[in-house]
Structures are given as structure tokens and as C-alpha cells.
Coordinates of C-alpha atoms and ligand atoms in Angstrom, one line a residue:
M1 CA 0.0 0.0 0.0
T2 CA 1.4 3.5 -0.8
Q3 CA 1.3 6.1 1.9
D4 CA -1.4 7.9 0.1
E5 CA -3.6 4.8 -0.1
L6 CA -2.8 4.1 3.6
F7 CA -4.0 7.5 4.5
K8 CA -7.3 7.0 2.6
V9 CA -7.9 3.7 4.3
L10 CA -7.2 5.2 7.7
V11 CA -9.8 8.0 7.1
A12 CA -12.3 5.3 6.2
H13 CA -11.4 3.2 9.2
C14 CA -11.8 6.2 11.5
K15 CA -15.4 6.6 10.3
E16 CA -16.3 3.0 10.3
Y17 CA -15.2 2.4 13.9
G18 CA -16.6 5.6 15.4
F19 CA -13.3 7.6 15.8
I20 CA -14.0 10.6 13.6
F21 CA -17.0 11.7 11.5
P22 CA -17.2 14.6 9.1
S23 CA -19.2 17.4 10.9
S24 CA -22.9 17.6 10.0
E25 CA -22.5 14.8 7.6
I26 CA -26.2 14.4 6.9
Y27 CA -25.9 17.8 5.3
D28 CA -22.9 16.7 3.3
G29 CA -20.4 17.9 5.9
L30 CA -18.6 21.2 6.6
A31 CA -15.1 21.6 5.1
A32 CA -12.3 20.8 7.5
V33 CA -14.6 20.4 10.5
Y34 CA -14.8 17.0 12.2
D35 CA -16.6 15.4 15.0
Y36 CA -15.0 12.8 17.4
G37 CA -17.2 9.7 17.8
Q38 CA -17.6 7.3 20.6
M39 CA -14.1 5.8 20.3
G40 CA -12.4 9.1 19.2
V41 CA -13.5 11.0 22.2
E42 CA -11.9 8.4 24.5
L43 CA -8.6 8.4 22.7
K44 CA -8.6 12.2 22.6
N45 CA -9.3 12.5 26.3
N46 CA -6.5 10.0 27.1
I47 CA -4.1 12.1 25.0
K48 CA -5.1 15.2 26.8
K49 CA -4.7 13.6 30.2
Y50 CA -1.2 12.4 29.3
W51 CA -0.3 15.9 28.4
W52 CA -2.1 17.6 31.3
D53 CA -0.7 15.3 34.0
A54 CA 2.8 15.5 32.5
M55 CA 2.7 19.3 32.7
T56 CA 0.8 20.1 35.8
R57 CA 1.3 17.1 38.1
L58 CA 4.9 16.3 37.3
N59 CA 6.0 20.0 37.5
E60 CA 5.4 21.7 40.8
N61 CA 5.9 25.1 39.1
I62 CA 3.2 24.6 36.4
V63 CA -0.5 25.2 36.9
G64 CA -3.4 25.0 34.6
I65 CA -6.2 27.3 33.6
D66 CA -9.2 27.2 31.3
A67 CA -9.8 30.6 29.7
A68 CA -12.8 31.6 27.6
V69 CA -12.8 31.3 23.8
F70 CA -14.2 34.9 23.5
M71 CA -11.7 37.5 24.4
H72 CA -11.6 41.3 24.4
P73 CA -10.9 42.4 20.8
K74 CA -7.8 44.4 21.9
T75 CA -6.2 41.0 22.8
W76 CA -5.7 40.3 19.1
V77 CA -4.3 43.8 18.4
A78 CA -1.7 43.3 21.1
S79 CA -0.9 39.8 20.0
G80 CA -0.3 41.0 16.4
H81 CA -3.0 38.8 14.9
V82 CA -5.1 41.6 13.6
A83 CA -2.2 43.1 11.7
A84 CA -0.2 40.0 10.7
F85 CA -2.2 36.7 10.9
N86 CA -2.5 36.5 7.2
D87 CA -2.0 34.1 4.4
P88 CA -1.2 35.1 0.8
L89 CA -3.9 33.6 -1.3
I90 CA -4.2 32.9 -5.0
D91 CA -7.0 31.5 -7.1
N92 CA -6.9 29.5 -10.3
K93 CA -9.5 31.0 -12.6
D94 CA -10.1 27.7 -14.4
S95 CA -10.4 25.2 -11.6
K96 CA -11.8 27.9 -9.2
K97 CA -9.6 26.4 -6.5
R98 CA -7.8 28.5 -4.0
Y99 CA -4.2 28.0 -2.8
R100 CA -1.7 29.5 -0.5
A101 CA 0.8 31.2 -2.8
D102 CA 3.7 30.5 -0.3
N103 CA 2.8 26.8 -0.4
L104 CA 2.8 26.6 -4.2
I105 CA 6.3 28.1 -4.2
E106 CA 7.5 25.9 -1.4
D107 CA 6.2 22.8 -3.2
Y108 CA 8.1 23.9 -6.3
L109 CA 11.3 24.3 -4.3
G110 CA 10.7 20.9 -2.7
K111 CA 10.6 19.4 -6.1
I112 CA 13.9 20.9 -7.0
E113 CA 15.4 19.4 -3.8
E114 CA 14.0 16.0 -4.7
K115 CA 15.6 16.2 -8.2
M116 CA 19.0 17.0 -6.5
D117 CA 18.5 14.1 -4.1
K118 CA 17.7 11.7 -6.9
E119 CA 20.9 12.8 -8.7
V120 CA 22.9 12.1 -5.5
E121 CA 21.3 8.6 -5.3
K122 CA 22.4 7.9 -8.8
G123 CA 25.9 9.0 -8.0
R124 CA 25.9 6.8 -4.9
K125 CA 25.0 3.8 -6.9
R126 CA 27.6 4.6 -9.6
F127 CA 30.6 5.2 -7.3
G128 CA 29.8 2.8 -4.5
E129 CA 32.0 2.9 -1.4
A130 CA 34.2 5.7 -2.7
F131 CA 31.2 8.1 -3.0
D132 CA 31.8 11.5 -1.4
E133 CA 28.3 13.2 -1.3
A134 CA 29.6 16.7 -0.3
K135 CA 32.0 16.7 -3.2
F136 CA 29.5 15.3 -5.6
R137 CA 27.0 18.1 -4.7
E138 CA 29.7 20.7 -5.3
T139 CA 30.8 19.5 -8.7
N140 CA 28.0 17.6 -10.5
P141 CA 26.7 19.8 -13.3
N142 CA 23.1 18.7 -13.1
I143 CA 23.0 19.4 -9.4
L144 CA 24.8 22.8 -9.8
R145 CA 22.2 23.8 -12.4
E146 CA 19.3 22.8 -10.1
K147 CA 21.0 24.5 -7.1
A148 CA 21.4 27.8 -9.0
K149 CA 17.7 27.7 -9.8
Y150 CA 16.8 26.8 -6.2
D151 CA 18.9 29.6 -4.8
E152 CA 17.5 32.2 -7.1
I153 CA 13.9 31.4 -6.4
H154 CA 14.5 30.8 -2.7
G155 CA 16.1 34.2 -2.4
R156 CA 13.3 36.0 -4.2
Y157 CA 10.7 34.1 -2.1
K158 CA 12.3 34.9 1.2
K159 CA 12.6 38.5 0.3
A160 CA 8.9 38.7 -0.8
E161 CA 7.9 37.0 2.5
E162 CA 9.8 39.5 4.5
T163 CA 8.4 42.5 2.7
N164 CA 4.9 41.1 2.2
D165 CA 5.4 41.7 -1.6
F166 CA 2.4 39.9 -3.1
A167 CA 3.1 41.0 -6.6
E168 CA 6.4 39.3 -6.4
Y169 CA 4.8 36.1 -5.1
K170 CA 2.7 36.1 -8.2
Q171 CA 5.7 36.9 -10.4
I172 CA 7.6 33.9 -8.9
I173 CA 4.7 31.6 -9.6
L174 CA 4.5 32.8 -13.2
D175 CA 8.3 32.7 -13.7
C176 CA 8.5 29.2 -12.4
G177 CA 5.6 28.1 -14.6
I178 CA 3.7 26.7 -11.7
V179 CA 0.4 25.1 -12.8
D180 CA -2.7 24.3 -10.9
P181 CA -2.6 20.6 -10.1
I182 CA -6.3 20.3 -11.0
S183 CA -6.8 22.4 -14.1
G184 CA -3.2 22.2 -15.2
T185 CA -3.3 25.9 -16.3
K186 CA -1.4 29.0 -15.3
N187 CA -4.5 31.2 -15.3
W188 CA -3.9 32.7 -11.8
T189 CA -5.5 35.7 -10.1
D190 CA -3.5 38.2 -8.2
V191 CA -2.3 37.3 -4.7
R192 CA -4.4 38.7 -1.9
Q193 CA -4.1 38.8 1.8
F194 CA -6.5 36.8 3.9
N195 CA -6.9 37.0 7.7
L196 CA -7.3 33.7 9.3
M197 CA -9.4 34.8 12.2
F198 CA -13.1 34.1 12.4
S199 CA -15.1 37.1 13.5
T200 CA -18.5 37.3 15.0
Q201 CA -20.8 39.9 16.5
F202 CA -20.8 40.4 20.3
G203 CA -23.8 42.2 21.8
S204 CA -22.6 44.3 24.7
L205 CA -19.5 46.0 23.5
G206 CA -19.6 49.8 22.7
E207 CA -20.7 51.1 19.3
G208 CA -18.4 50.3 16.4
A209 CA -16.5 47.8 18.5
D210 CA -18.9 44.9 18.4
T211 CA -16.8 42.6 16.2
I212 CA -14.9 40.0 18.2
Y213 CA -12.8 37.1 17.1
L214 CA -12.9 33.4 17.9
R215 CA -9.4 32.8 19.4
P216 CA -6.9 31.5 16.8
E217 CA -4.7 30.2 19.6
T218 CA -5.2 29.5 23.3
A219 CA -2.0 31.1 24.3
Q220 CA -3.4 34.6 24.6
G221 CA -5.8 33.4 27.3
I222 CA -2.7 32.5 29.3
F223 CA -1.0 35.9 28.8
V224 CA -4.0 38.0 29.8
D225 CA -4.5 35.8 32.9
Y226 CA -0.8 35.8 33.7
I227 CA -1.0 38.4 36.5
N228 CA -4.0 36.8 38.1
V229 CA -2.4 33.4 38.3
Q230 CA 0.9 34.8 39.4
K231 CA -0.6 36.8 42.3
T232 CA -3.3 34.4 43.4
G233 CA -1.1 31.3 43.1
R234 CA 1.9 33.2 44.6
M235 CA 3.9 31.8 41.7
K236 CA 7.7 32.5 41.6
I237 CA 9.5 32.8 38.4
P238 CA 10.3 30.5 36.7
F239 CA 6.8 29.0 36.4
G240 CA 4.4 27.8 33.8
I241 CA 0.7 28.0 32.9
A242 CA -0.8 25.2 30.9
Q243 CA -4.1 25.2 29.0
I244 CA -6.1 22.9 26.7
G245 CA -8.8 24.4 24.6
K246 CA -10.4 25.0 21.2
A247 CA -8.9 27.3 18.6
F248 CA -10.3 28.5 15.3
R249 CA -8.6 29.4 12.1
N250 CA -10.2 30.0 8.7
E251 CA -7.5 27.9 7.0
V252 CA -7.3 28.5 3.3
V253 CA -6.2 25.1 2.3
A254 CA -7.8 22.8 4.7
R255 CA -7.0 19.3 3.5
Q256 CA -5.3 16.3 5.0
F257 CA -8.1 15.3 7.3
I258 CA -7.6 16.4 10.9
F259 CA -4.0 17.6 10.2
R260 CA -5.4 21.1 9.3
M261 CA -8.8 21.9 10.6
R262 CA -10.8 25.1 11.0
E263 CA -11.9 24.2 14.5
F264 CA -9.2 22.3 16.5
E265 CA -7.8 21.9 19.9
Q266 CA -4.5 23.0 21.3
M267 CA -2.5 22.1 24.4
E268 CA -0.3 25.0 25.2
M269 CA 2.1 25.9 28.0
E270 CA 3.7 29.2 28.5
F271 CA 6.8 29.1 30.7
F272 CA 7.7 32.5 32.3
C273 CA 11.3 33.1 33.1
K274 CA 13.9 35.8 33.8
P275 CA 15.2 37.6 30.7
G276 CA 18.5 36.2 29.8
T277 CA 17.6 32.7 30.9
E278 CA 15.2 31.9 28.1
M279 CA 17.7 30.0 25.9
E280 CA 18.4 27.6 28.7
W281 CA 14.6 27.0 29.1
F282 CA 14.1 26.8 25.4
K283 CA 16.6 24.0 25.2
F284 CA 15.1 22.4 28.4
W285 CA 11.6 22.3 26.9
K286 CA 12.8 21.0 23.5
E287 CA 14.3 18.0 25.1
K288 CA 11.5 17.5 27.6
R289 CA 8.8 17.6 24.9
L290 CA 10.7 15.2 22.7
K291 CA 10.9 12.8 25.6
W292 CA 7.2 13.1 26.2
H293 CA 6.6 12.0 22.6
E294 CA 9.3 9.2 22.5
N295 CA 8.0 7.8 25.7
L296 CA 4.9 6.6 23.8
G297 CA 7.1 4.1 22.1
M298 CA 6.1 5.0 18.5
G299 CA 9.7 5.0 17.3
A300 CA 12.3 7.7 17.9
E301 CA 13.1 7.6 14.2
N302 CA 9.6 9.1 13.5
Y303 CA 10.4 12.4 15.2
R304 CA 12.8 15.1 14.3
F305 CA 13.5 18.7 15.3
H306 CA 13.2 21.4 12.7
D307 CA 14.9 24.6 13.9
H308 CA 13.5 27.7 12.3
E309 CA 15.9 29.9 10.3
K310 CA 13.5 32.7 9.8
L311 CA 12.0 33.8 13.1
A312 CA 8.7 35.5 13.7
H313 CA 9.3 39.1 14.8
Y314 CA 8.5 38.2 18.4
A315 CA 10.7 35.1 18.7
N316 CA 14.4 34.8 19.4
A317 CA 14.4 31.0 18.9
A318 CA 11.9 28.6 17.4
C319 CA 11.8 24.9 16.7
D320 CA 9.2 22.4 15.5
I321 CA 8.9 18.8 16.5
E322 CA 8.0 17.0 13.3
F323 CA 6.4 13.6 13.0
K324 CA 6.5 11.2 10.1
F325 CA 2.9 11.3 9.0
P326 CA 1.7 9.2 6.1
F327 CA 2.3 12.3 3.9
G328 CA 5.8 12.9 5.2
F329 CA 7.5 14.7 8.1
K330 CA 5.3 17.6 9.2
E331 CA 5.0 19.9 12.2
L332 CA 3.4 18.3 15.2
E333 CA 4.4 20.7 17.9
G334 CA 6.0 24.2 18.1
I335 CA 8.5 25.3 20.7
H336 CA 9.1 29.1 20.7
S337 CA 11.0 31.5 22.7
R338 CA 8.7 34.5 22.6
T339 CA 10.7 37.0 24.6
D340 CA 8.5 39.6 26.4
F341 CA 6.5 40.3 23.2
D342 CA 3.1 39.2 24.5
L343 CA 3.2 40.4 28.0
G344 CA 4.9 43.6 26.9
N345 CA 2.3 44.4 24.3
H346 CA -0.6 43.6 26.7
Q347 CA 1.0 45.8 29.2
N348 CA 1.2 48.7 26.8
L349 CA -2.3 48.3 25.4
S350 CA -4.1 47.6 28.6
G351 CA -2.1 50.1 30.7
R352 CA -1.9 47.4 33.5
N353 CA 1.4 46.6 35.2
L354 CA 2.4 43.1 34.3
Q355 CA 5.9 43.3 35.7
Y356 CA 7.3 40.8 38.1
F357 CA 9.0 41.8 41.3
D358 CA 11.8 39.4 42.2
P359 CA 11.8 39.3 46.0
E360 CA 15.3 37.9 46.1
S361 CA 17.1 40.4 43.9
G362 CA 14.7 43.3 44.4
E363 CA 14.5 43.6 40.6
K364 CA 11.4 44.3 38.5
F365 CA 11.1 43.0 35.0
T366 CA 8.6 41.8 32.4
P367 CA 9.1 38.1 32.2
Y368 CA 10.3 36.3 29.1
C369 CA 8.4 33.3 27.9
V370 CA 9.0 29.9 26.3
E371 CA 6.0 28.3 24.7
T372 CA 5.2 24.7 23.9
S373 CA 2.2 24.3 21.6
I374 CA 0.8 21.1 20.2
G375 CA -2.5 20.4 18.4
V376 CA -4.5 17.6 20.1
D377 CA -5.9 16.6 16.7
R378 CA -2.5 16.3 15.1
M379 CA -1.3 14.3 18.1
F380 CA -4.4 12.1 17.6
L381 CA -3.4 11.6 13.9
T382 CA 0.2 10.6 14.9
V383 CA -1.2 8.0 17.2
L384 CA -3.7 6.6 14.7
S385 CA -1.4 6.7 11.7
H386 CA 1.3 4.9 13.6
A387 CA -1.1 2.4 15.1
Y388 CA -2.9 1.3 11.9
T389 CA -1.5 -2.0 10.8
V390 CA -2.7 -4.7 8.4
E391 CA -1.2 -8.0 9.5
E392 CA -0.9 -11.1 7.4
L393 CA -1.9 -14.2 9.5
E394 CA -1.4 -17.9 8.9
G395 CA -3.8 -19.5 6.4
G396 CA -3.9 -16.5 4.1
E397 CA -6.0 -14.4 6.5
S398 CA -5.3 -10.9 7.6
R399 CA -6.4 -8.6 10.4
V400 CA -6.5 -4.9 10.9
V401 CA -5.1 -3.9 14.3
L402 CA -4.6 -0.5 15.9
R403 CA -1.5 -0.8 17.9
I404 CA -2.3 2.2 20.1
P405 CA -0.1 2.7 23.1
A406 CA -2.1 0.7 25.7
P407 CA -2.6 3.6 28.2
L408 CA -4.1 5.7 25.4
A409 CA -6.4 3.0 24.0
P410 CA -10.1 4.1 24.0
V411 CA -11.3 0.7 25.4
K412 CA -8.9 -1.1 27.7
V413 CA -10.7 -4.4 28.1
A414 CA -13.4 -6.3 26.2
V415 CA -15.4 -8.7 28.3
L416 CA -16.7 -11.5 26.2
P417 CA -18.9 -14.4 27.4
L418 CA -18.3 -17.3 25.0
L419 CA -22.0 -17.8 24.4
K420 CA -24.7 -15.3 24.6
N421 CA -27.5 -17.6 25.5
D422 CA -26.0 -19.3 28.5
E423 CA -27.0 -17.2 31.5
R424 CA -24.2 -18.7 33.6
L425 CA -21.6 -17.3 31.2
T426 CA -23.3 -13.9 30.7
G427 CA -23.9 -13.6 34.4
K428 CA -20.3 -14.3 35.2
A429 CA -19.2 -11.9 32.5
Q430 CA -21.3 -9.2 34.1
E431 CA -19.6 -9.9 37.4
V432 CA -16.2 -9.4 35.6
M433 CA -17.5 -6.2 34.1
N434 CA -18.5 -4.9 37.6
L435 CA -15.1 -5.8 38.9
L436 CA -13.2 -3.9 36.2
K437 CA -15.3 -1.0 35.1
Y438 CA -14.3 1.3 38.0
D439 CA -10.7 1.2 36.9
F440 CA -10.9 0.7 33.1
N441 CA -13.0 1.6 30.2
C442 CA -14.6 -1.8 29.4
Q443 CA -16.8 -3.0 26.6
Y444 CA -19.2 -5.9 27.0
E445 CA -19.9 -7.8 23.8
E446 CA -21.8 -11.0 23.4
K447 CA -22.8 -11.0 19.7
D448 CA -21.0 -13.0 17.0
T449 CA -18.4 -15.7 17.1
I450 CA -15.5 -15.1 19.5
G451 CA -13.1 -14.7 16.5
R452 CA -15.2 -11.9 15.0
R453 CA -15.4 -10.2 18.4
Y454 CA -11.6 -10.3 18.7
R455 CA -11.2 -8.7 15.2
R456 CA -13.6 -5.9 16.2
Q457 CA -11.6 -5.2 19.3
D458 CA -8.3 -5.3 17.3
A459 CA -9.8 -2.7 14.9
I460 CA -10.4 -0.3 17.8
G461 CA -7.1 -1.1 19.5
T462 CA -8.3 -2.8 22.7
P463 CA -5.2 -4.2 24.5
F464 CA -7.0 -7.0 26.2
C465 CA -10.0 -9.4 25.5
V466 CA -11.2 -11.4 28.5
T467 CA -13.3 -14.4 27.6
I468 CA -15.5 -16.3 30.0
D469 CA -16.2 -19.9 29.1
H470 CA -17.6 -23.0 30.8
E471 CA -14.3 -23.7 32.5
T472 CA -14.4 -20.3 34.2
L473 CA -17.4 -21.6 36.2
N474 CA -15.3 -24.4 37.6
D475 CA -11.8 -22.9 38.0
G476 CA -12.4 -19.2 38.3
C477 CA -10.0 -18.4 35.5
V478 CA -10.6 -16.5 32.3
T479 CA -8.8 -16.4 29.0
V480 CA -6.9 -13.2 28.5
R481 CA -6.0 -12.5 24.9
D482 CA -3.3 -9.9 24.1
R483 CA -4.0 -7.6 21.2
D484 CA -0.4 -7.4 19.9
T485 CA 0.8 -11.0 20.2
M486 CA -2.7 -12.6 20.0
S487 CA -1.4 -15.0 22.7
Q488 CA -3.9 -16.4 25.1
E489 CA -3.4 -17.1 28.8
R490 CA -5.6 -18.4 31.6
V491 CA -5.7 -15.9 34.5
P492 CA -7.6 -16.2 37.8
V493 CA -10.3 -13.5 38.0
A494 CA -8.8 -12.3 41.2
E495 CA -5.5 -11.4 39.4
L496 CA -7.2 -9.8 36.4
R497 CA -7.3 -6.2 37.7
A498 CA -3.6 -6.1 38.5
R499 CA -2.6 -7.8 35.3
I500 CA -4.4 -5.3 33.1
D501 CA -3.4 -2.3 35.2
A502 CA 0.3 -3.1 34.8
K503 CA -0.1 -2.5 31.0
V504 CA -2.7 0.2 30.7
N505 CA -2.2 2.6 33.6
L506 CA -1.3 6.0 32.4
N507 CA 0.9 6.5 35.5
N508 CA 3.3 4.0 34.2
L509 CA 4.0 6.3 31.2
L510 CA 4.2 9.3 33.4
R511 CA 6.8 7.5 35.7
N512 CA 9.2 7.2 32.8
L513 CA 9.2 10.9 31.9
Ligands
ATP1 P1 1.2 25.2 10.3 O1 2.5 25.8 9.9 O2 1.0 23.7 10.1 O3 0.0 26.0 9.8 P2 1.5 26.8 12.6 O4 3.0 27.0 12.6 O5 0.6 27.9 12.2 O6 1.1 25.4 11.9 P3 1.1 27.1 15.4 O7 0.5 28.4 15.3 O8 2.6 27.1 15.9 O9 1.0 26.3 14.1 O10 0.2 26.2 16.3 C1 0.7 25.2 17.2 C2 0.2 23.8 16.9 O11 -1.2 23.8 16.8 C3 0.7 23.2 15.7 O12 2.0 22.6 15.9 C4 -0.3 22.2 15.3 O13 -0.1 21.0 16.1 C5 -1.6 22.8 15.8 N1 -2.3 23.4 14.7 C6 -2.1 24.7 14.2 N2 -3.0 24.9 13.2 C7 -3.8 23.8 13.1 C8 -5.0 23.4 12.3 N3 -5.5 24.2 11.4 N4 -5.5 22.2 12.5 C9 -5.0 21.4 13.5 N5 -4.0 21.7 14.3 C10 -3.4 22.9 14.1

């Protein structure tokens, strides 16, 4: 299966098993808006709990808040979103499709890079052991030609980006002969600016100021509450404030399923520190966040750092943690050193004093801030895309299994009486349910053959199936089947809780952080 096909199959699987549905599907859906179904919400809650506990329980100097989605409109002036949260847009007049001009140019540059990489691979094959890649890149005429083209376009593009020169964006698209992938034509409109914030009307604000925005990030809720938390929590710098909540962006190109949505959820933590110490904390949080990801056991090779060369005007360091999605390495989480940009601007615009008084040194300063920001939905997609496996079994059969890290799995245990019309078995199964349901999310299933029931549980990633059969009535043991190995073992009912807990308890993950 190609990665593209795998992705399509995964989207279908998400719907079939109640993980994710298109929003308002009976009305044909709403672009880039999705609902989490009965399985999805459990997985999503587990991801959020893993993050929340790792932040607020394992760090004594981090506390959480839950700020409102609606915020005073001045918030977005101070944060820079009103002036600068824009994408350069271009339409193809034939296909009537809209694209981000910067993405079209970046894709074009990506293709040049691919060509150069292919040339290198050819060289490697030709020269074998003696191959010197650096030298080859410096001397091979094909690579040099492509590199010159790359440098010229890249230089123009970066300059246009810095100066917001939309005419130049269009000129680059025309000069490179970039065509619309759908219509195949170069019939482009001019490039226009498009603000990504959703606006709506708010009743009680003064005249002319009744437009407010749905927050495009949760972070500003933390900044405007900073002083309240610092004072009421008697927090001493350095300390952090964590928050999980919805964010809204009117994304221009909203494809790739839940990777880029118009309504999504973020888990953000702002860590306030003394100016001059922010690089230490930036490094600290980069490592700490990577460890949080790797701790899930989804393969260290699937993550990488991408340090930003070009920094947003407010940042003095920025890095993404990228994950290998089915469509390649892409941003999963951002870690930014935001200086005192946010607090400073809120201080100026609100006229409130947001300075910190250091009781030890007697100094007053506006704290600097290091942010970690991850999308819950993107995290969900990493877990699912990594988990989805089609496995060949003996006898030409195959099974679909979601190898979700056990502490995140939506259902932890399926309780299955072997036969549905034997009350002794169903009664015993209900007893087992009652024993386990306070600790674990359990599912009781009695329909279909046991083999089919196992397959259904594999498809939603349930780590354990517990089967109650006639022997159980005599020896008090049940058959425990392991999702990953499919091995089966007889376990006394009295030991069941501890056995399951050892594998699925979230605290075991947290202990390794
Ligand atoms: P991108 O470059 O992919 O648009 P970004 O750099 O704008 O992302 P940030 O503003 O840094 O993203 O947001 C922090 C995190 O929020 C991202 O790393 C991502 O996980 C998540 N996120 C951002 N936009 C979306 C979206 N439209 N849908 C889902 N998750 C998102």
C-alpha cells in the first residue's frame, strides 16, 4: 500500500469504527470540520490527560487554567493577529480552486530538492563505497544547475515573504511556470491577503466595537491571565501556565483530514522566566517535549527537530517537533522563545502593570516566555497513523489492528462471554465487568463468534480481551488475549485487575518521563 492509499484507508477506518466523522455529515459535511465519535473522544481524552498530567502534576511550578474562547478584541491587536495573521492567497480561474501562494512556491522548491537528491542517489549507486556526497554536490553539473535555480527562487521568495510583496509572489509563480494541479493551467488571479481569524458579533460592546474574534490560539488566554495566576497562586519565576482548549482558524487550504482543521484543539504551555535565561529554558523544553513523545514508544526515528531559520518578529528561537505522517515529516508541535513580546504588548495596550517583582534580587522585569504548543488533533493523527497495521496471518487471512499505546487506547478491556444464550456465562461476564469497570473503560460484547469479536476489538485497539467460558465456572479463570501478540493465557479472575493495570495505567507512562 502506498502512503497515500494508507491515508485514505485510515480515514475510512476512523469513520467505520466511530473515531472521527465529518461534521454535520447528513448535510454533506462542513469543510475541514470534524466530530469525534464514541471511540475518538476516549482516545482524545486520554491524549489530553497524558499531556495535562505530565505538565501540571509532574512539574510543581506549572499550573493549569481554562480561559474563555471569546476575548476582548484588543487582545488580538496586542498579539499581532489583527495586523499579521494573514496568508497570501491565489485562485486558479479555471479550476476555481484557492491555494496559498507560499505553499505553491515551497512545493516547487521541494521538487527541485527532490531532483537533486535523486541525482545524489544515482551517484551513490555509480561510485559505490568511494562516493563522497559533499564533493558530488559541489561538482555535478546537473546538481549545480538545479542548485542555482533553487537559490535564485528561494532568495526571491524569502525577500517577498519579509516585505509582504504579493506582486512578487505572483511573479515567482509565473516565472517558475507553476500550474494548478487540478486544471493544469497557469491562469492565476493576483495574490491577496486573507486574515485567518473568524469574526462574529458580540452584543454588549460599545458602538463600532462589536466585532470580536474566535481565538486562533489558546496562548493569549494565558497571557491575559498571567498576572491573576501569578498573584493568586503566589507563583515564583520561573513558572508555567498550561491550558487545553479549542482554537479556530479559517484555514485557506484545509486538507489532510484532521491535520489542518478550521476548529481544532491546542495544548499550550507558557513558561515564564527571567530575561537572559530563556535560551536555557528553550533547550530544556525542547528535550522535555521530545521525551514526552518518544515515551509513547512510537519509534524515535519518526520524530525530528526542525529549527527555524526565519523567526517571527517576536521570537528569538523557534523549533518544531516534526512527526513522520503518512504524507511525510510535518509539524506536530512548536516550541518558541517568545521574549516579552506578548506580556509587553498587553502591558502597553491595557495600561496594566504586568511586571514581576523578584523578592530575592529586588529587581522588577517583564518576564520572558518559552511556549510549547501542540495540536490535540495532530497528536491524535500521529497515534492513529502509527497504530494502523494490516497484518498477514497464517492461512492467508489478515487482520487490521490498531497498535495504540495501551494507556491511550479508548477501550482497555473487552469482556466476552463465549456464548450469549448461556446465562451462567453472561452472568459471570457481568460480574467481571463490575469488577473492572471502575478502573478501566470496558466494553461488553456477546454477539457473533469469538473470532469476530476479537477482530472488532483489534480494529479499535483494545489491549485485552477477556473471555468467560464454561471452564471459568469451575476454575475461576478467564482467557486473556493480548492484542499485539494474540497470545492467550488463563488468568484467575482475582488477578485480572492487577494484570491489566500493569499495562494500561497512564501513570506507568508518566513515571518514565
Ligand atoms: P502550520 O505551519 O502547520 O499551519 P502553525 O505553525 O501555524 O502550523 P502554530 O500556530 O505554531 O502552528 O500552532 C501550534 C500547533 O497547533 C501546531 O504545531 C499544530 O499542532 C496545531 N495546529 C495549528 N493549526 C492547526 C490546524 N489548522 N488544525 C489542526 N492543528 C493545528
